[in-house]
Amino acid sequence: MAHRLDPLLAPRSIALVGASNQAGRIGGMPLDLLRHFEFAGAVYPVNPKYEEVFGWRCYADIESLPEAPDLAVLAIGAEEVTPMLERCHARGIRAAIVYAAGFAEAGAAGAALQARLEAFAAQSGMVIAGPNCMGFANLNIRAFTAFAAIFKTVAPQQEPGRVSIVTQSGNVCSALFGLTRQQGVPVSHFINTGNEAVVDFSQYLAFLAQDSGTDCVLGYVEELRNGPLFIDTALRLAAARKPLVLYKAGETERGAAAVQSHTSALAGDMALYRAGFSQLNVIQAQDFSQMADLAMLSGFRQRQGGLRAAVITMSGALGAILADKLIGAGMDLPVLPEALQQLLRDGIPDYGMVSNPVDVTGNIVNNPDFVRTVFEALATTDAVDVVVVNAPGYLLDRMADALADVCARHPRLFVAIDTGAAQSRQKLAAAGVPVFGDLGRAVQALAPWCRWLAQAPATARWAALREASGAVGGQALPASLNEHQTKQLLARHGVAPVPEQVAADADGAVAAAQALGWPVVLKILSADIAHKTEVGGVRLNIADAPALREACAAMREQVAKKAPQARIEGFLVQPMARGGVAELIAGITHDPVFGPALTVGLGGVLTELYRDASHRLLPVDDALVQQMLGELKAWPLLDGFRGRPLGDVQAACASIAGLSRAALALGPQAAQIEINPLLVQPRGEGAVALDALIVPAAAATSA
Amino acid sequence: MAHRLDPLLAPRSIALVGASNQAGRIGGMPLDLLRHFEFAGAVYPVNPKYEEVFGWRCYADIESLPEAPDLAVLAIGAEEVTPMLERCHARGIRAAIVYAAGFAEAGAAGAALQARLEAFAAQSGMVIAGPNCMGFANLNIRAFTAFAAIFKTVAPQQEPGRVSIVTQSGNVCSALFGLTRQQGVPVSHFINTGNEAVVDFSQYLAFLAQDSGTDCVLGYVEELRNGPLFIDTALRLAAARKPLVLYKAGETERGAAAVQSHTSALAGDMALYRAGFSQLNVIQAQDFSQMADLAMLSGFRQRQGGLRAAVITMSGALGAILADKLIGAGMDLPVLPEALQQLLRDGIPDYGMVSNPVDVTGNIVNNPDFVRTVFEALATTDAVDVVVVNAPGYLLDRMADALADVCARHPRLFVAIDTGAAQSRQKLAAAGVPVFGDLGRAVQALAPWCRWLAQAPATARWAALREASGAVGGQALPASLNEHQTKQLLARHGVAPVPEQVAADADGAVAAAQALGWPVVLKILSADIAHKTEVGGVRLNIADAPALREACAAMREQVAKKAPQARIEGFLVQPMARGGVAELIAGITHDPVFGPALTVGLGGVLTELYRDASHRLLPVDDALVQQMLGELKAWPLLDGFRGRPLGDVQAACASIAGLSRAALALGPQAAQIEINPLLVQPRGEGAVALDALIVPAAAATSA
């Protein structure tokens, strides 16, 4: 077989160990489904109690099967699982699904059972799904290995599946499947990952990325275990223009606690998840019905779109509401170009609206030629990326021909919102126009969809940057670094330091100050002191030599008292920074899932209160850093807000991109690197690191 | 009749001028509906072209009617409207509905027509709805005066209506009616207000507040024209525990532009709308389906609830998702008390969750006694206000008896979310348990509903405060006030000023500084200069007498140059403020809708960027101001954030409440009053106004 997970997800033959002849029982439900949906492969129920179940011969044990099937489904208790896996392996079976709960999610005894299972998998190479999972369904080959009641309750699908669902919860898998089918979207794979002892979420995702029957993936995640594979796979899906829509639980503290209590998974840093998802062009879902709507939209993914919308409606009120909603959801409603407004004015009554939203009024539909002209103009103007047509059913019906016709000739995405019961919905969908029945739901799906379309080039660009930046690590991190050495290290990667001099004693400090210019800042120099202010190791605004000598003496004394263990290497003398436009903080952390990541924000206490920070996975280049700064609510401070001088943003970006390069060169040895603050001076005058700190991995762990 | 609007909204007899015999035409549709739904009163079609329409005798003109009906519905062109109203009035008809468009919404000619209509209404006292409106429906007496196609497309209602809909858009009225009926909620009044030339939104609302058939109002507003009546009516509805749910268009700039273009209505200050709605306990809706859900919930308004929720689910994942969603929507999920957790632990398997969300696991439903015990405990614990039960249909069915039983004995609100297709939905609803079919929609409706329940006492308290504060105005505003006089005026209402002295010249300034203590701030004193800094009229941190003398001379010179017209009254000398915990801004404005309102925020450029401000309608008292400060994201700065001293919040609140009293005493004479900054000192040391400004109404208008 082509893929390692094929025996799990596209089995040609299936044994069910612990088979039951009752469709309502776990050991019976998959057999009932395989029979009901007429799975074409071989099915081997295994249970010494029966001769036959659901019309198949039932075997006493795994050893008596006539062949080694692709897959064994184990509907047996947790204690029996690993012994049975050993027998399956001995029988030549390469893959198994474990339904049983009572493993890592259930205390110490369960964790021991799971460790044993994992050890067996590692040693045998067997591909094992679960434990504590509901199993799968491959609807295209009608291979049902899930004990889920949902399959028989929804309309059977006629077309081949094109959307796959992969979740860390069985209940969520069923709910998403039901909603997706309600939307009429055909499904390929139904995958519930369970405890992911052996095969994790990202591995299933990697399978789906190469699956020709999967054009779109809906997922539910509590924790990502394999960050690098997730990143690779998400980029692969993005490159293939297959939308990946993920619901991430644990957004709030209580939600995260629930997640942890649920599967002992750590919810992770949500801000970083959000940033990472956005960078990888993963659509972060807010709602299950929204996910089903996005699955529906994914059927129209060949149509071109973006975040600038034109709204066409028959009602001024609904136009205003749509404008509010689309903009609230992050889209833009540009004022239409004057020529286009003029064209609209010619056919729209006085009480209509021609700017955007456009209110063509109900009267307009008596003029089909004009409607066609309007659509044609909106399909070709450079001013918008997507067109939203909102009309009550019968009016939409009147416009359907014109709409279908224009969409056949132009690739731009047109979306219809039918607030009635249009007859033309099917026809429009066939012509490439998705139709929504609810205004709120339409916006909730359309906005992230358009963001997905718009973000694609940026994600491709980042993928290339990541490719080009090569492997992480390579540069050795010295065992200890004082502030000056830290800045020198970072400077080699492009982080501009403040001009500063090291002085052994007060005489040296005075000489340094004279060279640098008064007033100066005096700092204690010691690799052992991370937080200098707390031990009296920083004095600002020293005006002259006597004051500096006094400060040196006082500082020595105070530091000796407060940090008696610290080896003192002397003093650091810096010119007192003045005239800065803003102070930034730039920090690197190593996320357990996403790896090295950069956080940028404005320095100071208010920024912390307002949580105004921007995050990115590494690598970043100058352009990406500039984008991050632009995302800050405080950005106007760097951009001439209320007559302030423009900041040297270019220099700030160069230094922060240098920080990113340093972080990649050092790799995980440096658990944390921080420039705090980076003083941004007026345009043309640069940006300099006033202070910097590298926390080695060992120190971070022991802290 | 009891109410002035009765002839419009509860007519006993109806004439339709411009009657048509075709149900699809504006002049025919209401007649068709009146016939179809069997209106019991008299119906008089008027049109010289017909002898009979829809089985009623048709009259040639209004003069030949056998009686003066309660209401005339005019399905005639805009130009003909006022002449016909005059004839109706002459015939003794007291009320009319005007369908025609082409009035204020349609340019200068339309505006003239509307002015004529308004003049006639003022002179005749006739009650006129519209123009440019769709009309009404009183479903309880089956009086249909609206040309709306929606009525025959929804299931006829059996129960008496209890929810009324009032909107400034006909399309929205129809959409809301359809969704509300889809939810099975019976409707009383369908009201589309149109241009509101004579009867405005708030007057309809006042009618509904006294209508015994209205327990809940859904509304759509673009502009409120009568703020005081709106406030009175909203408070009346709140006092009667009748929820008022309003969708306000114009949230974004483009949305506001669309609103303005639509009905030439100004969208108003959205931040103030939001604050006012919250203060009046008006539920501000986000979505039409949410409004229908709230209408459904209003059927359960006798049940007690609040913002602290317990979540009971059969799925850890759905528990985590619900926790995220409820908290994201502003609710709270307290950790359950230990005793309650212990009770849960006794009956829930190890892999379940007992903290909150509670995952009872699917196994639990085999134990109905335990389920009952859990519900009973949750119905009586002090730790939560509302209980959310989430279960797939068949599991919900198993718990339905226990749930109904507990709800029969306890007033606490239990809400069920059925992610399947439970048989027990009706039964649960009858037992007082609202059932939702979708998790996202459930949270979107439940959170504002619980906020409505929780906010009721605060709104009642404010209504009493407003009652007690009496009439606005009474104190004369001097023609001109300099900074010192402004502070003296405000001080008489309780705003603490910074100690300061007025000096005629440099000698006086030095004497003042010696009395106040060095260093000092020097300001130019002139009632003609509002922005002192801009003309060089402020010098900070003056350390000694020579510097002060120099500053006085330089300031005189500079001000004379930059503001040569200003009459200079001398200097103001203040001690240089130090050791403040934070600087606040407190400002009063007069909103055209809501009247005098207070805005409080942190001073400084970042607060402006982060839009961190809190708003309230006046009056406010110390407690309300404290709540406003607590709403600021920057609140921790006053509350000991990261080891900072606690601010004197009590003193700050007293000064700001004093500002509110001053504003009410001055009334609309003072267009704007601002304290900027109010320096909040450490606890026990007070809060003082460093600067203050009153902008008289005349100046604001001429500016």
PDB file of C-alpha atoms in Angstrom, chain A residues 3 34 46 56 85 136 153 156 177 195 267 276 283 324 365 377 380 431-432 480 506 517 557 599 662 675:
ATOM      1  CA  HIS A   3       0.680   5.137   2.754  1.00  0.00           C
ATOM      2  CA  LEU A  34     -20.473  -2.479   7.012  1.00  0.00           C
ATOM      3  CA  VAL A  46     -14.139 -12.661  15.894  1.00  0.00           C
ATOM      4  CA  TRP A  56     -20.702 -13.117   8.093  1.00  0.00           C
ATOM      5  CA  LEU A  85      -2.344  -6.674  19.783  1.00  0.00           C
ATOM      6  CA  PHE A 136     -13.143   5.683  11.473  1.00  0.00           C
ATOM      7  CA  THR A 153     -29.405   9.039  10.590  1.00  0.00           C
ATOM      8  CA  PRO A 156     -26.788   8.762   2.231  1.00  0.00           C
ATOM      9  CA  PHE A 177     -20.299  14.822  10.381  1.00  0.00           C
ATOM     10  CA  ASN A 195      -5.649   9.182  22.973  1.00  0.00           C
ATOM     11  CA  ALA A 267      -4.275  23.418  25.934  1.00  0.00           C
ATOM     12  CA  GLY A 276       0.490  30.042  14.158  1.00  0.00           C
ATOM     13  CA  ILE A 283      -8.890  28.641   9.433  1.00  0.00           C
ATOM     14  CA  ASP A 324     -21.645  46.184   9.984  1.00  0.00           C
ATOM     15  CA  VAL A 365     -35.527  43.104 -10.802  1.00  0.00           C
ATOM     16  CA  ALA A 377     -19.311  45.546 -13.633  1.00  0.00           C
ATOM     17  CA  THR A 380     -14.580  43.084 -13.340  1.00  0.00           C
ATOM     18  CA  ALA A 431     -23.085  27.895 -11.534  1.00  0.00           C
ATOM     19  CA  GLY A 432     -20.479  28.452  -8.834  1.00  0.00           C
ATOM     20  CA  SER A 480      27.378  32.301  30.644  1.00  0.00           C
ATOM     21  CA  ALA A 506      34.868  53.958  38.637  1.00  0.00           C
ATOM     22  CA  GLY A 517      28.817  61.833  26.403  1.00  0.00           C
ATOM     23  CA  GLU A 557      27.852  47.998  47.901  1.00  0.00           C
ATOM     24  CA  THR A 599       6.554  38.150  20.312  1.00  0.00           C
ATOM     25  CA  ALA A 662      20.126  34.618  16.332  1.00  0.00           C
ATOM     26  CA  ILE A 675      15.418  42.641  23.819  1.00  0.00           C
TER      27      ILE A 675
END
